[in-house]
JSON list of C-alpha atoms in Angstrom, two decimals:
[
{"chain": "W", "resi": 1, "resn": "GLY", "atom": "CA", "xyz": [-12.81, 6.94, -81.86]},
{"chain": "W", "resi": 2, "resn": "ALA", "atom": "CA", "xyz": [-14.05, 3.71, -80.98]},
{"chain": "W", "resi": 3, "resn": "VAL", "atom": "CA", "xyz": [-17.43, 5.08, -78.78]},
{"chain": "W", "resi": 4, "resn": "VAL", "atom": "CA", "xyz": [-19.30, 2.72, -77.71]},
{"chain": "W", "resi": 5, "resn": "SER", "atom": "CA", "xyz": [-22.97, 4.89, -77.10]},
{"chain": "W", "resi": 6, "resn": "GLN", "atom": "CA", "xyz": [-24.78, 3.84, -75.05]},
{"chain": "W", "resi": 7, "resn": "HIS", "atom": "CA", "xyz": [-29.28, 4.90, -74.17]},
{"chain": "W", "resi": 8, "resn": "PRO", "atom": "CA", "xyz": [-31.02, 4.93, -71.67]},
{"chain": "W", "resi": 9, "resn": "SER", "atom": "CA", "xyz": [-28.61, 6.31, -68.41]},
{"chain": "W", "resi": 10, "resn": "TRP", "atom": "CA", "xyz": [-31.43, 5.28, -66.29]},
{"chain": "W", "resi": 11, "resn": "VAL", "atom": "CA", "xyz": [-34.81, 3.98, -66.12]},
{"chain": "W", "resi": 12, "resn": "ILE", "atom": "CA", "xyz": [-37.53, 3.46, -63.61]},
{"chain": "W", "resi": 13, "resn": "CYS", "atom": "CA", "xyz": [-39.86, 0.71, -64.86]},
{"chain": "W", "resi": 14, "resn": "LYS", "atom": "CA", "xyz": [-43.43, -1.17, -63.77]},
{"chain": "W", "resi": 15, "resn": "SER", "atom": "CA", "xyz": [-43.08, -4.24, -62.07]},
{"chain": "W", "resi": 16, "resn": "GLY", "atom": "CA", "xyz": [-44.38, -6.34, -65.30]},
{"chain": "W", "resi": 17, "resn": "THR", "atom": "CA", "xyz": [-43.40, -4.22, -68.30]},
{"chain": "W", "resi": 18, "resn": "SER", "atom": "CA", "xyz": [-41.06, -4.49, -71.32]},
{"chain": "W", "resi": 19, "resn": "VAL", "atom": "CA", "xyz": [-37.40, -2.07, -71.19]},
{"chain": "W", "resi": 20, "resn": "LYS", "atom": "CA", "xyz": [-35.21, -2.11, -74.11]},
{"chain": "W", "resi": 21, "resn": "ILE", "atom": "CA", "xyz": [-32.07, -1.24, -73.75]},
{"chain": "W", "resi": 22, "resn": "GLU", "atom": "CA", "xyz": [-29.29, 0.70, -76.80]},
{"chain": "W", "resi": 23, "resn": "CYS", "atom": "CA", "xyz": [-26.38, 0.45, -77.46]},
{"chain": "W", "resi": 24, "resn": "ARG", "atom": "CA", "xyz": [-24.52, 1.83, -80.70]},
{"chain": "W", "resi": 25, "resn": "SER", "atom": "CA", "xyz": [-21.24, 2.30, -82.04]},
{"chain": "W", "resi": 26, "resn": "LEU", "atom": "CA", "xyz": [-21.12, 5.44, -83.53]},
{"chain": "W", "resi": 27, "resn": "ASP", "atom": "CA", "xyz": [-17.45, 5.06, -85.44]},
{"chain": "W", "resi": 28, "resn": "PHE", "atom": "CA", "xyz": [-16.80, 1.65, -86.14]},
{"chain": "W", "resi": 29, "resn": "GLN", "atom": "CA", "xyz": [-18.26, -1.56, -87.31]},
{"chain": "W", "resi": 30, "resn": "ALA", "atom": "CA", "xyz": [-18.99, -4.27, -84.72]},
{"chain": "W", "resi": 31, "resn": "THR", "atom": "CA", "xyz": [-20.09, -7.56, -86.58]},
{"chain": "W", "resi": 32, "resn": "THR", "atom": "CA", "xyz": [-20.30, -8.46, -82.45]},
{"chain": "W", "resi": 33, "resn": "MET", "atom": "CA", "xyz": [-21.38, -7.33, -79.73]},
{"chain": "W", "resi": 34, "resn": "PHE", "atom": "CA", "xyz": [-21.87, -8.04, -75.30]},
{"chain": "W", "resi": 35, "resn": "TRP", "atom": "CA", "xyz": [-24.17, -6.93, -72.64]},
{"chain": "W", "resi": 36, "resn": "TYR", "atom": "CA", "xyz": [-22.50, -7.58, -69.13]},
{"chain": "W", "resi": 37, "resn": "ARG", "atom": "CA", "xyz": [-24.91, -6.75, -65.86]},
{"chain": "W", "resi": 38, "resn": "GLN", "atom": "CA", "xyz": [-23.01, -5.65, -63.09]},
{"chain": "W", "resi": 39, "resn": "PHE", "atom": "CA", "xyz": [-24.84, -6.01, -59.17]},
{"chain": "W", "resi": 40, "resn": "PRO", "atom": "CA", "xyz": [-23.87, -3.98, -56.52]},
{"chain": "W", "resi": 41, "resn": "LYS", "atom": "CA", "xyz": [-20.67, -4.08, -55.09]},
{"chain": "W", "resi": 42, "resn": "GLN", "atom": "CA", "xyz": [-19.65, -6.63, -57.17]},
{"chain": "W", "resi": 43, "resn": "SER", "atom": "CA", "xyz": [-17.95, -7.38, -61.43]},
{"chain": "W", "resi": 44, "resn": "LEU", "atom": "CA", "xyz": [-19.19, -7.67, -64.34]},
{"chain": "W", "resi": 45, "resn": "MET", "atom": "CA", "xyz": [-20.71, -10.90, -65.59]},
{"chain": "W", "resi": 46, "resn": "LEU", "atom": "CA", "xyz": [-20.82, -11.55, -69.09]},
{"chain": "W", "resi": 47, "resn": "MET", "atom": "CA", "xyz": [-24.76, -12.22, -70.03]},
{"chain": "W", "resi": 48, "resn": "ALA", "atom": "CA", "xyz": [-24.55, -12.31, -73.97]},
{"chain": "W", "resi": 49, "resn": "THR", "atom": "CA", "xyz": [-22.51, -11.65, -77.10]},
{"chain": "W", "resi": 50, "resn": "SER", "atom": "CA", "xyz": [-24.88, -9.90, -79.75]},
{"chain": "W", "resi": 51, "resn": "ASN", "atom": "CA", "xyz": [-24.17, -11.81, -83.72]},
{"chain": "W", "resi": 52, "resn": "GLU", "atom": "CA", "xyz": [-25.65, -9.10, -86.73]},
{"chain": "W", "resi": 53, "resn": "GLY", "atom": "CA", "xyz": [-27.73, -10.64, -87.88]},
{"chain": "W", "resi": 54, "resn": "SER", "atom": "CA", "xyz": [-27.63, -14.11, -85.96]},
{"chain": "W", "resi": 55, "resn": "LYS", "atom": "CA", "xyz": [-28.66, -15.17, -82.58]},
{"chain": "W", "resi": 56, "resn": "ALA", "atom": "CA", "xyz": [-27.76, -13.96, -80.03]},
{"chain": "W", "resi": 57, "resn": "THR", "atom": "CA", "xyz": [-24.83, -16.75, -77.81]},
{"chain": "W", "resi": 58, "resn": "TYR", "atom": "CA", "xyz": [-26.04, -16.63, -73.76]},
{"chain": "W", "resi": 59, "resn": "GLU", "atom": "CA", "xyz": [-24.45, -17.33, -71.04]},
{"chain": "W", "resi": 60, "resn": "GLN", "atom": "CA", "xyz": [-25.30, -20.19, -68.99]},
{"chain": "W", "resi": 61, "resn": "GLY", "atom": "CA", "xyz": [-28.25, -19.37, -66.54]},
{"chain": "W", "resi": 62, "resn": "VAL", "atom": "CA", "xyz": [-29.24, -16.47, -69.10]},
{"chain": "W", "resi": 63, "resn": "GLU", "atom": "CA", "xyz": [-32.99, -16.78, -69.99]},
{"chain": "W", "resi": 64, "resn": "LYS", "atom": "CA", "xyz": [-32.99, -16.06, -73.34]},
{"chain": "W", "resi": 65, "resn": "ASP", "atom": "CA", "xyz": [-36.67, -15.12, -73.52]},
{"chain": "W", "resi": 66, "resn": "LYS", "atom": "CA", "xyz": [-36.88, -12.98, -71.32]},
{"chain": "W", "resi": 67, "resn": "PHE", "atom": "CA", "xyz": [-33.02, -10.77, -72.37]},
{"chain": "W", "resi": 68, "resn": "LEU", "atom": "CA", "xyz": [-34.41, -10.51, -75.87]},
{"chain": "W", "resi": 69, "resn": "ILE", "atom": "CA", "xyz": [-31.32, -9.34, -77.95]},
{"chain": "W", "resi": 70, "resn": "ASN", "atom": "CA", "xyz": [-31.75, -7.85, -81.34]},
{"chain": "W", "resi": 71, "resn": "HIS", "atom": "CA", "xyz": [-28.86, -7.47, -83.60]},
{"chain": "W", "resi": 72, "resn": "ALA", "atom": "CA", "xyz": [-30.13, -6.11, -87.03]},
{"chain": "W", "resi": 73, "resn": "SER", "atom": "CA", "xyz": [-27.21, -4.08, -88.67]},
{"chain": "W", "resi": 74, "resn": "LEU", "atom": "CA", "xyz": [-23.16, -3.34, -87.84]},
{"chain": "W", "resi": 75, "resn": "THR", "atom": "CA", "xyz": [-24.05, -0.56, -85.51]},
{"chain": "W", "resi": 76, "resn": "LEU", "atom": "CA", "xyz": [-27.03, -1.48, -82.74]},
{"chain": "W", "resi": 77, "resn": "SER", "atom": "CA", "xyz": [-27.72, -3.80, -80.44]},
{"chain": "W", "resi": 78, "resn": "THR", "atom": "CA", "xyz": [-30.64, -3.89, -78.73]},
{"chain": "W", "resi": 79, "resn": "LEU", "atom": "CA", "xyz": [-31.75, -5.68, -75.40]},
{"chain": "W", "resi": 80, "resn": "THR", "atom": "CA", "xyz": [-35.79, -6.06, -73.84]},
{"chain": "W", "resi": 81, "resn": "VAL", "atom": "CA", "xyz": [-35.57, -6.54, -70.86]},
{"chain": "W", "resi": 82, "resn": "THR", "atom": "CA", "xyz": [-39.63, -8.76, -70.23]},
{"chain": "W", "resi": 83, "resn": "SER", "atom": "CA", "xyz": [-41.47, -8.59, -67.71]},
{"chain": "W", "resi": 84, "resn": "ALA", "atom": "CA", "xyz": [-39.29, -7.16, -65.55]},
{"chain": "W", "resi": 85, "resn": "HIS", "atom": "CA", "xyz": [-39.54, -7.67, -62.60]},
{"chain": "W", "resi": 86, "resn": "PRO", "atom": "CA", "xyz": [-37.48, -6.55, -58.98]},
{"chain": "W", "resi": 87, "resn": "GLU", "atom": "CA", "xyz": [-34.51, -9.47, -58.82]},
{"chain": "W", "resi": 88, "resn": "ASP", "atom": "CA", "xyz": [-33.31, -7.47, -62.87]},
{"chain": "W", "resi": 89, "resn": "SER", "atom": "CA", "xyz": [-32.85, -4.36, -60.94]},
{"chain": "W", "resi": 90, "resn": "SER", "atom": "CA", "xyz": [-29.62, -3.79, -62.13]},
{"chain": "W", "resi": 91, "resn": "PHE", "atom": "CA", "xyz": [-26.11, -2.19, -63.66]},
{"chain": "W", "resi": 92, "resn": "TYR", "atom": "CA", "xyz": [-26.19, -3.46, -68.06]},
{"chain": "W", "resi": 93, "resn": "ILE", "atom": "CA", "xyz": [-24.16, -2.23, -70.34]},
{"chain": "W", "resi": 94, "resn": "CYS", "atom": "CA", "xyz": [-22.98, -2.64, -73.86]},
{"chain": "W", "resi": 95, "resn": "SER", "atom": "CA", "xyz": [-19.35, -3.49, -75.91]},
{"chain": "W", "resi": 96, "resn": "ALA", "atom": "CA", "xyz": [-17.44, -3.85, -78.44]},
{"chain": "W", "resi": 97, "resn": "SER", "atom": "CA", "xyz": [-14.18, -4.56, -79.70]},
{"chain": "W", "resi": 98, "resn": "ARG", "atom": "CA", "xyz": [-12.29, -2.43, -81.42]},
{"chain": "W", "resi": 99, "resn": "PRO", "atom": "CA", "xyz": [-11.38, -3.09, -84.78]},
{"chain": "W", "resi": 100, "resn": "SER", "atom": "CA", "xyz": [-8.56, -3.68, -85.54]},
{"chain": "W", "resi": 101, "resn": "ASN", "atom": "CA", "xyz": [-7.43, -3.41, -82.20]},
{"chain": "W", "resi": 102, "resn": "TYR", "atom": "CA", "xyz": [-7.11, -5.18, -79.06]},
{"chain": "W", "resi": 103, "resn": "GLY", "atom": "CA", "xyz": [-9.68, -4.00, -75.56]},
{"chain": "W", "resi": 104, "resn": "TYR", "atom": "CA", "xyz": [-13.40, -3.57, -75.62]},
{"chain": "W", "resi": 105, "resn": "THR", "atom": "CA", "xyz": [-15.12, -0.93, -76.35]},
{"chain": "W", "resi": 106, "resn": "PHE", "atom": "CA", "xyz": [-18.08, -0.41, -73.32]},
{"chain": "W", "resi": 107, "resn": "GLY", "atom": "CA", "xyz": [-20.95, 2.07, -73.07]},
{"chain": "W", "resi": 108, "resn": "SER", "atom": "CA", "xyz": [-21.47, 4.37, -70.70]},
{"chain": "W", "resi": 109, "resn": "GLY", "atom": "CA", "xyz": [-24.00, 1.52, -69.11]},
{"chain": "W", "resi": 110, "resn": "THR", "atom": "CA", "xyz": [-27.88, 2.21, -68.31]},
{"chain": "W", "resi": 111, "resn": "ARG", "atom": "CA", "xyz": [-29.11, 1.30, -64.73]},
{"chain": "W", "resi": 112, "resn": "LEU", "atom": "CA", "xyz": [-32.60, 0.08, -64.64]},
{"chain": "W", "resi": 113, "resn": "THR", "atom": "CA", "xyz": [-34.70, -0.48, -61.84]},
{"chain": "W", "resi": 114, "resn": "VAL", "atom": "CA", "xyz": [-38.01, -2.32, -61.25]},
{"chain": "W", "resi": 115, "resn": "VAL", "atom": "CA", "xyz": [-40.41, -0.53, -59.01]},
{"chain": "P", "resi": 1, "resn": "THR", "atom": "CA", "xyz": [-14.07, -22.79, -65.40]},
{"chain": "P", "resi": 2, "resn": "GLN", "atom": "CA", "xyz": [-11.79, -18.58, -65.81]},
{"chain": "P", "resi": 3, "resn": "LEU", "atom": "CA", "xyz": [-11.25, -16.58, -63.03]},
{"chain": "P", "resi": 4, "resn": "LEU", "atom": "CA", "xyz": [-9.09, -13.79, -62.09]},
{"chain": "P", "resi": 5, "resn": "GLU", "atom": "CA", "xyz": [-8.51, -13.62, -58.26]},
{"chain": "P", "resi": 6, "resn": "GLN", "atom": "CA", "xyz": [-7.47, -9.73, -57.71]},
{"chain": "P", "resi": 7, "resn": "SER", "atom": "CA", "xyz": [-6.80, -7.85, -54.29]},
{"chain": "P", "resi": 8, "resn": "PRO", "atom": "CA", "xyz": [-7.20, -6.71, -53.27]},
{"chain": "P", "resi": 9, "resn": "GLN", "atom": "CA", "xyz": [-10.32, -5.81, -52.94]},
{"chain": "P", "resi": 10, "resn": "PHE", "atom": "CA", "xyz": [-10.37, -2.35, -51.31]},
{"chain": "P", "resi": 11, "resn": "LEU", "atom": "CA", "xyz": [-7.48, -0.24, -50.65]},
{"chain": "P", "resi": 12, "resn": "SER", "atom": "CA", "xyz": [-6.97, 3.12, -48.98]},
{"chain": "P", "resi": 13, "resn": "ILE", "atom": "CA", "xyz": [-4.12, 5.40, -49.25]},
{"chain": "P", "resi": 14, "resn": "GLN", "atom": "CA", "xyz": [-2.63, 9.40, -48.74]},
{"chain": "P", "resi": 15, "resn": "GLU", "atom": "CA", "xyz": [-1.75, 10.97, -51.78]},
{"chain": "P", "resi": 16, "resn": "GLY", "atom": "CA", "xyz": [1.62, 10.31, -52.33]},
{"chain": "P", "resi": 17, "resn": "GLU", "atom": "CA", "xyz": [2.18, 6.25, -51.32]},
{"chain": "P", "resi": 18, "resn": "ASN", "atom": "CA", "xyz": [2.30, 4.11, -53.96]},
{"chain": "P", "resi": 19, "resn": "LEU", "atom": "CA", "xyz": [0.24, 0.69, -54.37]},
{"chain": "P", "resi": 20, "resn": "THR", "atom": "CA", "xyz": [-0.09, -2.58, -56.62]},
{"chain": "P", "resi": 21, "resn": "VAL", "atom": "CA", "xyz": [-2.80, -4.25, -57.63]},
{"chain": "P", "resi": 22, "resn": "TYR", "atom": "CA", "xyz": [-2.99, -8.46, -58.41]},
{"chain": "P", "resi": 23, "resn": "CYS", "atom": "CA", "xyz": [-4.82, -10.22, -60.33]},
{"chain": "P", "resi": 24, "resn": "ASN", "atom": "CA", "xyz": [-4.08, -13.90, -60.43]},
{"chain": "P", "resi": 25, "resn": "SER", "atom": "CA", "xyz": [-5.70, -16.57, -61.93]},
{"chain": "P", "resi": 26, "resn": "SER", "atom": "CA", "xyz": [-4.58, -20.54, -62.49]},
{"chain": "P", "resi": 27, "resn": "SER", "atom": "CA", "xyz": [-5.61, -20.03, -66.34]},
{"chain": "P", "resi": 28, "resn": "VAL", "atom": "CA", "xyz": [-3.81, -19.50, -69.09]},
{"chain": "P", "resi": 29, "resn": "PHE", "atom": "CA", "xyz": [-5.71, -16.02, -71.39]},
{"chain": "P", "resi": 30, "resn": "SER", "atom": "CA", "xyz": [-4.12, -14.55, -74.67]},
{"chain": "P", "resi": 31, "resn": "SER", "atom": "CA", "xyz": [-4.86, -11.13, -73.65]},
{"chain": "P", "resi": 32, "resn": "LEU", "atom": "CA", "xyz": [-5.17, -9.32, -70.00]},
{"chain": "P", "resi": 33, "resn": "GLN", "atom": "CA", "xyz": [-7.68, -5.68, -69.75]},
{"chain": "P", "resi": 34, "resn": "TRP", "atom": "CA", "xyz": [-6.78, -3.28, -67.55]},
{"chain": "P", "resi": 35, "resn": "TYR", "atom": "CA", "xyz": [-10.06, -1.12, -66.90]},
{"chain": "P", "resi": 36, "resn": "ARG", "atom": "CA", "xyz": [-11.23, 1.70, -64.40]},
{"chain": "P", "resi": 37, "resn": "GLN", "atom": "CA", "xyz": [-14.42, 2.73, -63.78]},
{"chain": "P", "resi": 38, "resn": "GLU", "atom": "CA", "xyz": [-16.38, 4.95, -61.96]},
{"chain": "P", "resi": 39, "resn": "PRO", "atom": "CA", "xyz": [-19.72, 5.07, -60.40]},
{"chain": "P", "resi": 40, "resn": "GLY", "atom": "CA", "xyz": [-22.59, 4.48, -62.49]},
{"chain": "P", "resi": 41, "resn": "GLU", "atom": "CA", "xyz": [-20.41, 4.96, -65.89]},
{"chain": "P", "resi": 42, "resn": "GLY", "atom": "CA", "xyz": [-19.01, 1.66, -67.74]},
{"chain": "P", "resi": 43, "resn": "PRO", "atom": "CA", "xyz": [-15.63, 0.72, -67.58]},
{"chain": "P", "resi": 44, "resn": "VAL", "atom": "CA", "xyz": [-13.10, 2.16, -69.62]},
{"chain": "P", "resi": 45, "resn": "LEU", "atom": "CA", "xyz": [-9.56, 1.05, -71.32]},
{"chain": "P", "resi": 46, "resn": "LEU", "atom": "CA", "xyz": [-6.70, 1.73, -69.22]},
{"chain": "P", "resi": 47, "resn": "VAL", "atom": "CA", "xyz": [-4.85, -1.70, -71.65]},
{"chain": "P", "resi": 48, "resn": "THR", "atom": "CA", "xyz": [-3.86, -4.43, -73.17]},
{"chain": "P", "resi": 49, "resn": "VAL", "atom": "CA", "xyz": [-1.26, -6.79, -72.33]},
{"chain": "P", "resi": 50, "resn": "VAL", "atom": "CA", "xyz": [-1.35, -10.11, -74.59]},
{"chain": "P", "resi": 51, "resn": "THR", "atom": "CA", "xyz": [2.93, -11.31, -73.93]},
{"chain": "P", "resi": 52, "resn": "GLY", "atom": "CA", "xyz": [4.04, -13.14, -71.42]},
{"chain": "P", "resi": 53, "resn": "GLY", "atom": "CA", "xyz": [6.49, -10.81, -69.45]},
{"chain": "P", "resi": 54, "resn": "GLU", "atom": "CA", "xyz": [5.17, -7.74, -71.43]},
{"chain": "P", "resi": 55, "resn": "VAL", "atom": "CA", "xyz": [5.29, -4.59, -69.23]},
{"chain": "P", "resi": 56, "resn": "LYS", "atom": "CA", "xyz": [2.58, -1.92, -70.22]},
{"chain": "P", "resi": 57, "resn": "LYS", "atom": "CA", "xyz": [3.35, 2.31, -68.74]},
{"chain": "P", "resi": 58, "resn": "LEU", "atom": "CA", "xyz": [0.95, 4.76, -68.42]},
{"chain": "P", "resi": 59, "resn": "LYS", "atom": "CA", "xyz": [2.18, 7.85, -66.90]},
{"chain": "P", "resi": 60, "resn": "ARG", "atom": "CA", "xyz": [2.55, 6.89, -63.32]},
{"chain": "P", "resi": 61, "resn": "LEU", "atom": "CA", "xyz": [0.38, 3.27, -64.39]},
{"chain": "P", "resi": 62, "resn": "THR", "atom": "CA", "xyz": [2.98, 0.58, -64.97]},
{"chain": "P", "resi": 63, "resn": "PHE", "atom": "CA", "xyz": [0.95, -2.54, -66.08]},
{"chain": "P", "resi": 64, "resn": "GLN", "atom": "CA", "xyz": [3.18, -6.18, -65.78]},
{"chain": "P", "resi": 65, "resn": "PHE", "atom": "CA", "xyz": [1.60, -10.03, -67.64]},
{"chain": "P", "resi": 66, "resn": "GLY", "atom": "CA", "xyz": [2.79, -12.47, -65.65]},
{"chain": "P", "resi": 67, "resn": "ASP", "atom": "CA", "xyz": [5.96, -14.74, -67.48]},
{"chain": "P", "resi": 68, "resn": "ALA", "atom": "CA", "xyz": [2.77, -17.16, -67.86]},
{"chain": "P", "resi": 69, "resn": "ARG", "atom": "CA", "xyz": [0.13, -15.32, -68.72]},
{"chain": "P", "resi": 70, "resn": "LYS", "atom": "CA", "xyz": [-1.31, -15.81, -65.58]},
{"chain": "P", "resi": 71, "resn": "ASP", "atom": "CA", "xyz": [-1.06, -13.71, -63.38]},
{"chain": "P", "resi": 72, "resn": "SER", "atom": "CA", "xyz": [-0.99, -9.47, -64.35]},
{"chain": "P", "resi": 73, "resn": "SER", "atom": "CA", "xyz": [-0.09, -6.55, -61.69]},
{"chain": "P", "resi": 74, "resn": "LEU", "atom": "CA", "xyz": [-0.78, -2.94, -61.34]},
{"chain": "P", "resi": 75, "resn": "HIS", "atom": "CA", "xyz": [1.68, -0.64, -60.06]},
{"chain": "P", "resi": 76, "resn": "ILE", "atom": "CA", "xyz": [0.22, 3.68, -59.03]},
{"chain": "P", "resi": 77, "resn": "THR", "atom": "CA", "xyz": [3.06, 5.55, -58.47]},
{"chain": "P", "resi": 78, "resn": "ALA", "atom": "CA", "xyz": [2.79, 8.63, -56.15]},
{"chain": "P", "resi": 79, "resn": "ALA", "atom": "CA", "xyz": [-1.23, 7.61, -56.25]},
{"chain": "P", "resi": 80, "resn": "GLN", "atom": "CA", "xyz": [-3.09, 11.30, -56.47]},
{"chain": "P", "resi": 81, "resn": "PRO", "atom": "CA", "xyz": [-6.63, 11.80, -55.41]},
{"chain": "P", "resi": 82, "resn": "GLY", "atom": "CA", "xyz": [-7.63, 11.20, -59.12]},
{"chain": "P", "resi": 83, "resn": "ASP", "atom": "CA", "xyz": [-6.87, 7.58, -59.80]},
{"chain": "P", "resi": 84, "resn": "THR", "atom": "CA", "xyz": [-9.52, 7.46, -57.42]},
{"chain": "P", "resi": 85, "resn": "GLY", "atom": "CA", "xyz": [-12.36, 4.86, -58.82]},
{"chain": "P", "resi": 86, "resn": "LEU", "atom": "CA", "xyz": [-12.38, 0.89, -59.47]},
{"chain": "P", "resi": 87, "resn": "TYR", "atom": "CA", "xyz": [-9.98, -0.83, -61.33]},
{"chain": "P", "resi": 88, "resn": "LEU", "atom": "CA", "xyz": [-10.54, -3.91, -62.91]},
{"chain": "P", "resi": 89, "resn": "CYS", "atom": "CA", "xyz": [-8.79, -6.40, -64.81]},
{"chain": "P", "resi": 90, "resn": "ALA", "atom": "CA", "xyz": [-9.72, -8.77, -66.80]},
{"chain": "P", "resi": 91, "resn": "GLY", "atom": "CA", "xyz": [-9.06, -11.65, -69.60]},
{"chain": "P", "resi": 92, "resn": "GLU", "atom": "CA", "xyz": [-9.54, -12.91, -72.28]},
{"chain": "P", "resi": 93, "resn": "GLY", "atom": "CA", "xyz": [-9.05, -16.84, -73.42]},
{"chain": "P", "resi": 94, "resn": "GLY", "atom": "CA", "xyz": [-12.24, -17.56, -72.32]},
{"chain": "P", "resi": 95, "resn": "GLY", "atom": "CA", "xyz": [-13.27, -19.92, -75.72]},
{"chain": "P", "resi": 96, "resn": "SER", "atom": "CA", "xyz": [-15.85, -17.57, -77.54]},
{"chain": "P", "resi": 97, "resn": "GLN", "atom": "CA", "xyz": [-14.84, -13.44, -78.24]},
{"chain": "P", "resi": 98, "resn": "GLY", "atom": "CA", "xyz": [-15.29, -10.71, -76.03]},
{"chain": "P", "resi": 99, "resn": "ASN", "atom": "CA", "xyz": [-16.00, -13.53, -73.17]},
{"chain": "P", "resi": 100, "resn": "LEU", "atom": "CA", "xyz": [-13.81, -11.67, -71.27]},
{"chain": "P", "resi": 101, "resn": "ILE", "atom": "CA", "xyz": [-13.63, -13.01, -67.72]},
{"chain": "P", "resi": 102, "resn": "PHE", "atom": "CA", "xyz": [-13.49, -10.15, -65.30]},
{"chain": "P", "resi": 103, "resn": "GLY", "atom": "CA", "xyz": [-12.00, -9.92, -61.51]},
{"chain": "P", "resi": 104, "resn": "LYS", "atom": "CA", "xyz": [-14.05, -8.83, -58.94]},
{"chain": "P", "resi": 105, "resn": "GLY", "atom": "CA", "xyz": [-12.23, -5.14, -59.39]},
{"chain": "P", "resi": 106, "resn": "THR", "atom": "CA", "xyz": [-9.70, -3.10, -56.41]},
{"chain": "P", "resi": 107, "resn": "LYS", "atom": "CA", "xyz": [-12.07, 0.71, -54.59]},
{"chain": "P", "resi": 108, "resn": "LEU", "atom": "CA", "xyz": [-9.20, 2.50, -54.13]},
{"chain": "P", "resi": 109, "resn": "SER", "atom": "CA", "xyz": [-9.25, 5.20, -52.26]},
{"chain": "P", "resi": 110, "resn": "VAL", "atom": "CA", "xyz": [-5.91, 7.91, -53.11]},
{"chain": "P", "resi": 111, "resn": "LYS", "atom": "CA", "xyz": [-6.90, 10.43, -49.69]},
{"chain": "P", "resi": 112, "resn": "PRO", "atom": "CA", "xyz": [-5.30, 14.34, -50.13]}
]
């Protein structure tokens, strides 16, 4: 149980375009999901907390207008990278807290390459 | 700012050897989690420790949470090539829920 599905696994886009990444909790409801970014050979950095039915909470230094987060249902959160640039190329990972337990279930990640 | 110092950053050992990975902080965490991450995939939770002094075992892996809940260790006995991967510690307690503070990870390579 407690599976988080992330899609797509990888995407290549042109500079200036927007990319949407989906994160779904398959067998549980997640009122809160989290978006992380991981650069090569570095650890995960929390970007924002996605709250169902309300605005996301962004970490310091993360542009909310560039990284749009929508959490319209209890099982789906989306991250849209707008006007992507090569420096946005990274590994984006979502997670959700597992019900009645500690620890978090992570999606399989999305490798974004902006060319 | 809460930080988790994880060491060593890289570890290359022979099959059958033992190893320990350390995760240290000056901050107190309500819980500390250990994850394993394969290339191109998200981290997979191995264990969560909550109580100071707690010890948890997962087959050949032994996890310990420090008495003051500021540090943790992962010990692997008789390492196998299948243990190869990136091990991450993550502390929770930095304010809002889900704000996991991750260590930089330990890249383990076990050679047959």
